[in-house]
Amino acid sequence: MLITKKVKFFSILAMFFVVVNGYLLLKDNDIILKKYYINNVQFAVAENHEKVFETDAVVSSKYEHFIAAPVQSINEVLVAEGQSISALSELAIYKPEEAEREVTRLQTDREAYANELAELERIVSDLQYEGSSSTPSTATDSTTLGDNENWNINLTLELGIEQNTPTAEGIAIIQRSIAETERQLSILDSMISQLSSNNSLTSPVDGVVKEIVLEGDSITFKIQSQEKKVVAYVTYKDWQEIEIGQSATISFGEKDEYSVEGNVLEKQQIPARNSIAFNEILKKKKINRDETVYEVSIEPTDMLLEKPIGTLAKAKITTVEANDSFQVRDHWLVQYKEGNEENLIYAVGDDGKTKLEPVNVAFKHKAEIKQTEFMYEESVEENAEETKIPAEPRIQTVQLKNPDEKEEKPSKRDLEDTAVFTAPIATTQIFIDGDEKNLLAPTFRPYPLQTFDWDYVDVTWRETLWYLMK
């Protein structure tokens, strides 16, 4: 059949329109509203997420006491280095004529500690009053010590508290100093009592005599207490995220055979120096001597009596807690306008169309994105037939899974860069990946988000088969 020029022209024109239409429909950043096939999705399920910092640690003595006395006042030393002692054990005997003079000196020291205690308690009271009158903007504290009219510059010099320290953290540090001052007062009271009664210098705690030092006109007994703590050494970046009071878990053994809970007791303001704990963890090649690290102490709930000083451990510190938060892969978050710091995420609305939701990022870390099906809860109604009630889907990505697969513990290579955020998002919504999409475009999916469950079917398989054959 002869094809006329007119037919050729209209054929070429029709092909041109088809090509242009296809290009406009399929190209990126197109302006034509189209349906999106959503493949990688997550339910908007709010859970409690934690950011956990994990590091090597070592068992150390909680306190190191320094009991000093004038050499010329001592008549006899009764202990040796490395000796285990109990509280009120005699360390040395004073000369009778020197004991009364030493009691007078100790009473002067006690008065100074009592004045210090009163001043610290006054500062804490003032800070608590100021903090209660402000409106905090975060879960911790919005006010800083520098905003307080009663700021004492001696806090920077003596306690290492900077003016921009959050008030809550500053109060915690000062309260620890109060506890230490009270402990020193108790020690002095014990020493004064023993000197007055039997002219002896005694140990304030159960522990071990670490060292006896003769220097100048003084003799000093260095005593490590029987109470223990766990010490970790962290970089400045990690040090910034750690705060006093944060919860921690301490575990021992390659397979965490023994674990104990605890809390961050102290974070040093100066770089770590030589100590038994520092040298032990350095010897085990867990830190680099040339790297600046800071000491963080964790107080365990257990006395760790069976763990000698220098025992290696693992410490996990919970640095951030985000309740009722969501977690997605980091690259799912988008910024709609270039240079805009606001984070958003694509979601499917109740109408099935794409939209952008603003979110508040709590933290980013490496974690495993799990996938699970609907979970079920048993009915708790009395005298009711046992039923299963669908609960909130407690996950994450929805990809069909082989039921015969065995779950394996994820390795570090399985962990992904994830973002944890909070947002006023309904649990009926669905998150979709961060690839650029047209807003208000409808979405579709050729198979259900959950696998089929016979528990929802009230008929037998025979009845179902008969229905399909009709």
Coordinates of C-alpha atoms in Angstrom, one line a residue:
M1 CA 0.0 0.0 0.0
L2 CA 1.3 3.4 -1.0
I3 CA 1.9 5.7 2.0
T4 CA 1.1 9.2 1.1
K5 CA 3.0 12.3 2.3
K6 CA 0.0 13.3 4.4
V7 CA 0.0 10.0 6.2
K8 CA 3.8 10.2 6.8
F9 CA 3.4 13.7 8.2
F10 CA 0.7 12.8 10.7
S11 CA 2.6 9.6 11.7
I12 CA 5.7 11.7 12.4
L13 CA 3.7 14.3 14.3
A14 CA 2.0 11.6 16.4
M15 CA 5.4 10.0 17.2
F16 CA 6.7 13.4 18.1
F17 CA 3.9 13.9 20.6
V18 CA 4.4 10.4 22.1
V19 CA 8.1 11.0 22.6
V20 CA 7.6 14.5 24.1
N21 CA 4.8 13.2 26.4
G22 CA 7.0 10.3 27.5
Y23 CA 9.9 12.6 28.2
L24 CA 7.8 15.0 30.3
L25 CA 6.3 12.1 32.2
L26 CA 9.5 10.2 33.0
K27 CA 12.2 12.8 33.3
D28 CA 13.3 13.9 36.7
N29 CA 11.8 17.1 38.2
D30 CA 9.0 17.0 35.8
I31 CA 6.0 19.4 36.3
I32 CA 3.4 16.8 35.3
L33 CA 1.6 15.3 38.3
K34 CA 2.1 11.5 38.2
K35 CA 1.6 8.5 40.4
Y36 CA 4.5 7.3 42.4
Y37 CA 5.2 3.6 42.9
I38 CA 6.3 3.4 46.5
N39 CA 8.7 0.6 47.1
N40 CA 10.8 1.5 50.2
V41 CA 8.5 2.6 52.9
Q42 CA 8.3 2.7 56.7
F43 CA 5.3 2.9 59.1
A44 CA 5.3 6.1 61.2
V45 CA 5.6 4.2 64.5
A46 CA 6.8 6.2 67.5
E47 CA 9.2 4.4 69.8
N48 CA 11.8 5.3 72.4
H49 CA 15.3 5.5 70.9
E50 CA 18.6 5.9 72.6
K51 CA 22.0 7.1 71.4
V52 CA 24.6 4.9 73.1
F53 CA 28.3 5.6 73.3
E54 CA 30.4 2.4 73.7
T55 CA 34.1 2.4 74.8
D56 CA 36.7 0.4 76.6
A57 CA 37.0 0.9 80.4
V58 CA 39.0 -0.3 83.4
V59 CA 38.2 -0.9 87.0
S60 CA 39.6 1.6 89.4
S61 CA 39.4 2.6 93.0
K62 CA 36.5 5.1 93.6
Y63 CA 38.5 7.2 96.1
E64 CA 42.1 7.7 96.9
H65 CA 42.7 9.2 100.3
F66 CA 45.8 11.1 101.4
I67 CA 46.3 11.1 105.1
A68 CA 49.2 13.4 106.1
A69 CA 51.0 14.2 109.3
P70 CA 54.2 15.9 110.5
V71 CA 57.1 13.5 110.5
Q72 CA 58.4 14.8 113.8
S73 CA 55.0 14.1 115.5
I74 CA 54.9 10.4 114.6
N75 CA 56.3 7.9 117.0
E76 CA 55.7 4.7 115.0
V77 CA 54.3 3.7 111.6
L78 CA 52.1 0.5 111.9
V79 CA 51.4 -0.4 108.2
A80 CA 53.3 -1.2 105.1
E81 CA 52.6 -0.5 101.4
G82 CA 50.2 -3.0 99.8
Q83 CA 48.6 -3.9 103.1
S84 CA 44.8 -4.3 103.3
I85 CA 43.2 -2.3 106.1
S86 CA 39.8 -1.7 107.4
A87 CA 38.1 1.6 108.5
L88 CA 39.7 2.9 111.8
S89 CA 42.8 0.7 111.4
E90 CA 45.8 2.4 113.0
L91 CA 48.3 3.8 110.5
A92 CA 50.7 5.4 113.0
I93 CA 51.1 6.4 116.6
Y94 CA 51.7 10.0 117.6
K95 CA 54.1 11.1 120.3
P96 CA 52.0 12.0 123.4
E97 CA 53.2 15.6 123.5
E98 CA 52.3 16.1 119.8
A99 CA 48.9 14.6 119.7
E100 CA 47.1 17.6 121.3
R101 CA 48.8 20.0 118.9
E102 CA 47.7 17.9 116.0
V103 CA 44.1 17.8 117.3
T104 CA 44.1 21.6 117.3
R105 CA 45.4 21.7 113.7
L106 CA 42.7 19.2 112.6
Q107 CA 40.0 21.2 114.3
T108 CA 41.1 24.3 112.3
D109 CA 40.9 22.2 109.1
R110 CA 37.4 21.0 110.1
E111 CA 36.2 24.6 110.6
A112 CA 37.4 25.5 107.1
Y113 CA 35.6 22.5 105.5
A114 CA 32.4 23.4 107.4
N115 CA 32.5 27.0 106.0
E116 CA 33.1 25.6 102.5
L117 CA 30.1 23.2 102.9
A118 CA 27.9 26.1 104.0
E119 CA 29.0 28.2 100.9
L120 CA 28.4 25.4 98.5
E121 CA 25.0 24.7 99.9
R122 CA 24.1 28.4 99.6
I123 CA 25.2 28.5 95.9
V124 CA 23.2 25.3 95.1
S125 CA 20.1 26.8 96.7
D126 CA 20.5 30.1 94.7
L127 CA 21.0 28.2 91.4
Q128 CA 18.0 26.0 92.1
Y129 CA 15.8 29.0 92.8
E130 CA 17.1 30.8 89.6
G131 CA 16.5 27.6 87.5
S132 CA 13.0 27.1 88.8
S133 CA 12.1 30.7 87.8
S134 CA 13.2 30.2 84.2
T135 CA 11.4 28.4 81.4
P136 CA 13.6 25.6 80.0
S137 CA 13.5 25.0 76.3
T138 CA 15.1 21.6 76.3
A139 CA 14.7 18.3 78.2
T140 CA 17.7 19.2 80.3
D141 CA 18.0 23.0 81.0
S142 CA 17.9 26.2 79.0
T143 CA 19.7 28.4 81.6
T144 CA 23.4 28.6 82.1
L145 CA 25.4 29.5 85.2
G146 CA 26.7 32.7 83.5
D147 CA 23.1 34.1 83.6
N148 CA 23.0 33.8 87.4
E149 CA 23.6 37.0 89.5
N150 CA 25.1 34.9 92.3
W151 CA 27.8 33.5 90.0
N152 CA 30.9 32.8 92.0
I153 CA 34.2 33.0 90.0
N154 CA 35.8 30.6 92.4
L155 CA 33.6 27.9 90.9
T156 CA 35.7 28.2 87.7
L157 CA 39.0 28.1 89.6
E158 CA 38.2 25.4 92.1
L159 CA 35.6 23.2 90.5
G160 CA 36.3 23.7 86.8
I161 CA 32.8 24.9 86.1
E162 CA 32.6 27.3 83.1
Q163 CA 30.0 30.1 83.0
N164 CA 28.3 28.6 79.9
T165 CA 27.7 25.3 81.7
P166 CA 24.0 24.3 81.9
T167 CA 22.6 25.1 85.3
A168 CA 21.4 21.5 85.9
E169 CA 24.9 20.1 85.2
G170 CA 26.5 22.8 87.3
I171 CA 24.3 21.9 90.2
A172 CA 25.2 18.2 89.8
I173 CA 28.9 19.1 89.9
I174 CA 28.5 21.3 93.0
Q175 CA 26.4 18.6 94.8
R176 CA 29.2 16.1 94.2
S177 CA 31.6 18.6 95.8
I178 CA 29.2 18.9 98.7
A179 CA 29.3 15.1 99.1
E180 CA 33.1 15.2 99.0
T181 CA 33.3 18.0 101.6
E182 CA 30.9 16.0 103.9
R183 CA 33.1 13.0 103.5
Q184 CA 36.2 15.0 104.5
L185 CA 34.4 16.3 107.5
S186 CA 33.5 12.8 108.5
I187 CA 37.2 11.8 108.1
L188 CA 38.4 14.7 110.2
D189 CA 35.8 13.9 112.9
S190 CA 37.1 10.3 113.0
M191 CA 40.8 11.4 113.1
I192 CA 40.1 13.9 115.9
S193 CA 38.2 11.3 117.9
Q194 CA 41.0 8.7 117.6
L195 CA 43.8 11.2 118.4
S196 CA 42.0 12.4 121.5
S197 CA 41.4 8.9 122.8
N198 CA 44.5 6.9 121.9
N199 CA 47.0 9.2 120.1
S200 CA 46.6 7.2 116.9
L201 CA 46.3 8.2 113.2
T202 CA 43.6 5.9 111.6
S203 CA 42.3 5.0 108.2
P204 CA 38.9 6.6 107.3
V205 CA 37.9 3.7 105.0
D206 CA 38.3 0.0 104.1
G207 CA 41.0 -0.2 101.5
V208 CA 44.7 -0.8 100.6
V209 CA 47.8 1.2 101.5
K210 CA 48.9 2.2 98.0
E211 CA 52.0 4.2 99.0
I212 CA 53.7 5.8 102.0
V213 CA 55.5 8.9 101.0
L214 CA 58.1 10.8 103.1
E215 CA 58.5 14.3 101.6
G216 CA 60.0 17.2 103.5
D217 CA 58.6 17.4 107.0
S218 CA 55.5 15.3 106.2
I219 CA 54.6 11.7 105.9
T220 CA 51.6 10.8 103.7
F221 CA 49.6 7.6 103.6
K222 CA 48.0 7.1 100.2
I223 CA 45.0 4.8 100.6
Q224 CA 42.8 3.4 97.9
S225 CA 39.3 2.7 99.0
Q226 CA 37.6 -0.7 98.7
E227 CA 34.8 1.0 96.8
K228 CA 35.3 0.9 93.1
K229 CA 34.4 2.7 89.9
V230 CA 34.9 2.1 86.2
V231 CA 37.0 4.6 84.3
A232 CA 36.9 5.3 80.5
Y233 CA 39.0 7.6 78.4
V234 CA 37.2 9.6 75.7
T235 CA 38.1 12.2 73.0
Y236 CA 36.9 15.7 73.3
K237 CA 34.1 15.2 70.8
D238 CA 32.7 12.3 72.9
W239 CA 33.3 14.1 76.1
Q240 CA 31.0 16.9 75.0
E241 CA 28.0 14.5 74.7
I242 CA 28.6 12.8 78.1
E243 CA 27.0 14.4 81.2
I244 CA 27.1 13.5 84.9
G245 CA 24.2 11.3 85.9
Q246 CA 23.7 9.6 82.5
S247 CA 22.8 5.9 82.7
A248 CA 25.5 3.3 81.8
T249 CA 26.0 -0.4 81.5
I250 CA 29.3 -2.0 82.4
S251 CA 30.1 -5.5 81.1
F252 CA 32.9 -7.9 81.7
G253 CA 34.2 -10.8 79.5
E254 CA 34.3 -11.3 75.7
K255 CA 30.7 -12.3 75.6
D256 CA 29.5 -10.0 78.4
E257 CA 29.2 -12.8 80.9
Y258 CA 28.7 -10.3 83.7
S259 CA 27.0 -6.9 83.4
V260 CA 26.1 -4.2 86.0
E261 CA 24.2 -0.9 85.7
G262 CA 25.6 2.4 86.7
N263 CA 25.7 6.2 86.2
V264 CA 28.3 8.7 85.1
L265 CA 29.9 9.9 88.2
E266 CA 32.4 12.5 86.9
K267 CA 34.0 13.9 83.7
Q268 CA 37.4 15.4 84.1
Q269 CA 38.1 18.9 82.7
I270 CA 41.8 18.3 82.2
P271 CA 43.5 15.7 79.9
A272 CA 44.1 12.3 81.4
R273 CA 47.4 11.9 83.2
N274 CA 49.4 8.9 84.5
S275 CA 47.4 6.8 86.9
I276 CA 46.9 3.0 87.5
A277 CA 43.8 3.0 85.4
F278 CA 45.3 5.1 82.6
N279 CA 48.5 2.9 82.4
E280 CA 46.4 -0.3 82.5
I281 CA 44.2 0.7 79.5
L282 CA 47.3 2.1 77.7
K283 CA 49.1 -1.2 78.2
K284 CA 46.2 -3.0 76.7
K285 CA 46.5 -0.7 73.6
K286 CA 43.0 0.6 74.0
I287 CA 44.0 4.3 73.6
N288 CA 46.8 6.2 71.8
R289 CA 49.2 7.9 74.1
D290 CA 49.6 10.7 71.6
E291 CA 45.9 11.4 71.5
T292 CA 44.4 13.8 74.0
V293 CA 41.7 12.0 76.0
Y294 CA 39.7 12.9 79.1
E295 CA 38.8 10.6 82.0
V296 CA 35.1 9.7 82.6
S297 CA 34.2 7.8 85.8
I298 CA 31.2 5.5 86.1
E299 CA 29.8 4.5 89.4
P300 CA 28.4 0.9 89.3
T301 CA 25.5 -0.3 91.4
D302 CA 27.6 -3.3 92.4
M303 CA 30.7 -3.0 94.7
L304 CA 32.7 -5.1 92.2
L305 CA 34.5 -6.9 95.1
E306 CA 35.4 -9.8 92.8
K307 CA 36.9 -7.4 90.1
P308 CA 40.4 -6.3 91.0
I309 CA 41.7 -2.9 90.0
G310 CA 42.9 -2.9 86.4
T311 CA 40.3 -5.4 85.1
L312 CA 39.2 -4.5 81.6
A313 CA 35.5 -3.8 80.9
K314 CA 33.2 -2.4 78.3
A315 CA 31.1 0.7 79.1
K316 CA 28.0 1.8 77.3
I317 CA 26.7 5.2 78.1
T318 CA 23.3 6.4 77.0
T319 CA 24.0 10.0 75.9
V320 CA 20.7 10.9 74.3
E321 CA 17.2 9.6 75.0
A322 CA 14.4 10.5 72.5
N323 CA 11.0 9.3 73.6
D324 CA 8.1 8.9 71.2
S325 CA 10.5 9.4 68.3
F326 CA 10.9 7.9 64.8
Q327 CA 13.9 6.4 63.1
V328 CA 14.7 6.3 59.3
R329 CA 17.8 6.1 57.2
D330 CA 19.7 9.3 57.3
H331 CA 19.3 10.0 53.5
W332 CA 15.5 9.8 53.8
L333 CA 15.6 13.3 55.4
V334 CA 15.4 16.1 52.8
Q335 CA 15.8 19.9 52.7
Y336 CA 13.2 21.3 50.3
K337 CA 15.1 24.5 49.6
E338 CA 18.8 24.9 49.2
G339 CA 20.4 26.4 52.2
N340 CA 17.4 25.8 54.4
E341 CA 18.4 24.1 57.7
E342 CA 14.9 22.7 58.3
N343 CA 14.7 18.9 57.9
L344 CA 11.7 17.3 56.3
I345 CA 10.5 13.8 55.3
Y346 CA 8.2 12.6 52.5
A347 CA 5.1 10.9 53.8
V348 CA 1.9 9.4 52.4
G349 CA -1.2 11.2 53.7
D350 CA -4.6 9.8 54.5
D351 CA -5.6 10.7 50.9
G352 CA -2.8 8.6 49.5
K353 CA -0.8 11.6 48.2
T354 CA 2.8 12.6 48.9
K355 CA 3.5 15.4 51.2
L356 CA 6.5 16.9 53.2
E357 CA 6.4 16.8 57.0
P358 CA 8.8 19.0 59.1
V359 CA 10.8 17.1 61.7
N360 CA 13.1 17.9 64.7
V361 CA 16.2 15.7 64.5
A362 CA 17.2 14.5 68.0
F363 CA 20.4 12.7 66.9
K364 CA 22.1 10.7 64.2
H365 CA 23.9 7.4 64.7
K366 CA 24.5 4.0 63.2
A367 CA 21.7 1.4 63.9
E368 CA 19.9 -1.5 62.3
I369 CA 16.7 -0.8 60.5
K370 CA 14.6 -3.8 61.2
Q371 CA 11.4 -5.1 59.6
T372 CA 8.7 -6.9 61.4
E373 CA 5.1 -7.8 60.7
F374 CA 2.1 -6.7 62.8
M375 CA 2.4 -7.8 66.4
Y376 CA -0.6 -9.2 68.3
E377 CA -1.8 -8.9 71.8
E378 CA -4.1 -11.4 73.6
S379 CA -7.4 -10.2 74.8
V380 CA -7.6 -9.5 78.6
E381 CA -11.3 -9.5 78.9
E382 CA -12.6 -11.9 81.6
N383 CA -14.7 -14.9 80.5
A384 CA -14.1 -14.0 76.9
E385 CA -13.0 -16.3 74.1
E386 CA -9.3 -16.1 73.4
T387 CA -8.7 -13.7 70.6
K388 CA -5.9 -11.8 69.0
I389 CA -6.0 -8.0 68.7
P390 CA -3.7 -6.3 66.2
A391 CA -1.2 -3.9 67.9
E392 CA 0.8 -1.1 66.5
P393 CA 3.3 -2.3 63.9
R394 CA 6.6 -1.9 65.7
I395 CA 8.9 -1.3 62.9
Q396 CA 10.5 -0.2 60.2
T397 CA 11.0 -1.1 56.5
V398 CA 8.3 -3.1 54.8
Q399 CA 9.9 -5.6 52.4
L400 CA 8.4 -9.1 52.0
K401 CA 10.5 -11.6 53.9
N402 CA 10.9 -15.4 53.6
P403 CA 9.3 -16.8 56.8
D404 CA 11.9 -19.7 56.8
E405 CA 14.8 -17.2 57.2
K406 CA 16.6 -17.3 60.5
E407 CA 17.3 -14.0 62.2
E408 CA 21.0 -13.3 62.8
K409 CA 22.6 -10.8 65.1
P410 CA 23.6 -7.8 63.0
S411 CA 27.3 -7.1 62.7
K412 CA 28.8 -3.6 62.6
R413 CA 28.8 -3.9 58.8
D414 CA 25.0 -4.3 58.9
L415 CA 24.5 -1.0 60.7
E416 CA 23.3 2.0 58.7
D417 CA 23.5 5.8 59.1
T418 CA 20.1 6.6 60.6
A419 CA 18.4 9.7 61.9
V420 CA 16.1 9.8 65.0
F421 CA 13.6 12.6 65.0
T422 CA 10.4 13.8 66.7
A423 CA 7.4 15.2 64.8
P424 CA 3.6 15.6 65.2
I425 CA 2.9 12.7 62.9
A426 CA 0.0 10.3 63.1
T427 CA 0.7 6.6 63.3
T428 CA -1.5 6.0 60.3
Q429 CA 1.0 7.8 58.0
I430 CA 3.8 6.1 56.1
F431 CA 7.3 7.5 55.4
I432 CA 8.8 7.1 52.0
D433 CA 12.4 7.6 50.8
G434 CA 14.1 10.9 50.2
D435 CA 14.2 10.8 46.3
E436 CA 12.7 14.1 45.0
K437 CA 9.0 13.9 44.4
N438 CA 6.1 16.1 43.3
L439 CA 4.0 17.2 46.3
L440 CA 0.4 16.0 46.2
A441 CA 1.2 13.3 43.7
P442 CA -0.8 10.1 44.4
T443 CA 1.0 6.9 45.3
F444 CA 0.3 3.3 44.6
R445 CA 1.6 -0.1 45.6
P446 CA 0.7 -3.4 43.9
Y447 CA 0.8 -5.6 47.0
P448 CA -0.2 -5.0 50.6
L449 CA 2.0 -3.6 53.3
Q450 CA 1.5 -6.6 55.5
T451 CA 1.4 -10.3 54.6
F452 CA -1.9 -12.1 54.6
D453 CA -3.1 -13.5 58.0
W454 CA -5.7 -16.2 58.2
D455 CA -6.6 -15.1 61.8
Y456 CA -8.8 -12.4 60.3
V457 CA -10.8 -14.9 58.2
D458 CA -13.9 -16.5 59.7
V459 CA -14.4 -19.3 57.1
T460 CA -12.6 -22.5 56.5
W461 CA -10.2 -23.1 53.6
R462 CA -12.8 -25.4 51.9
E463 CA -15.4 -22.6 52.0
T464 CA -12.8 -20.2 50.6
L465 CA -11.9 -22.6 47.8
W466 CA -15.6 -23.1 46.9
Y467 CA -16.1 -19.4 46.7
L468 CA -13.1 -19.0 44.3
M469 CA -14.3 -21.8 42.1
K470 CA -17.9 -20.4 41.7

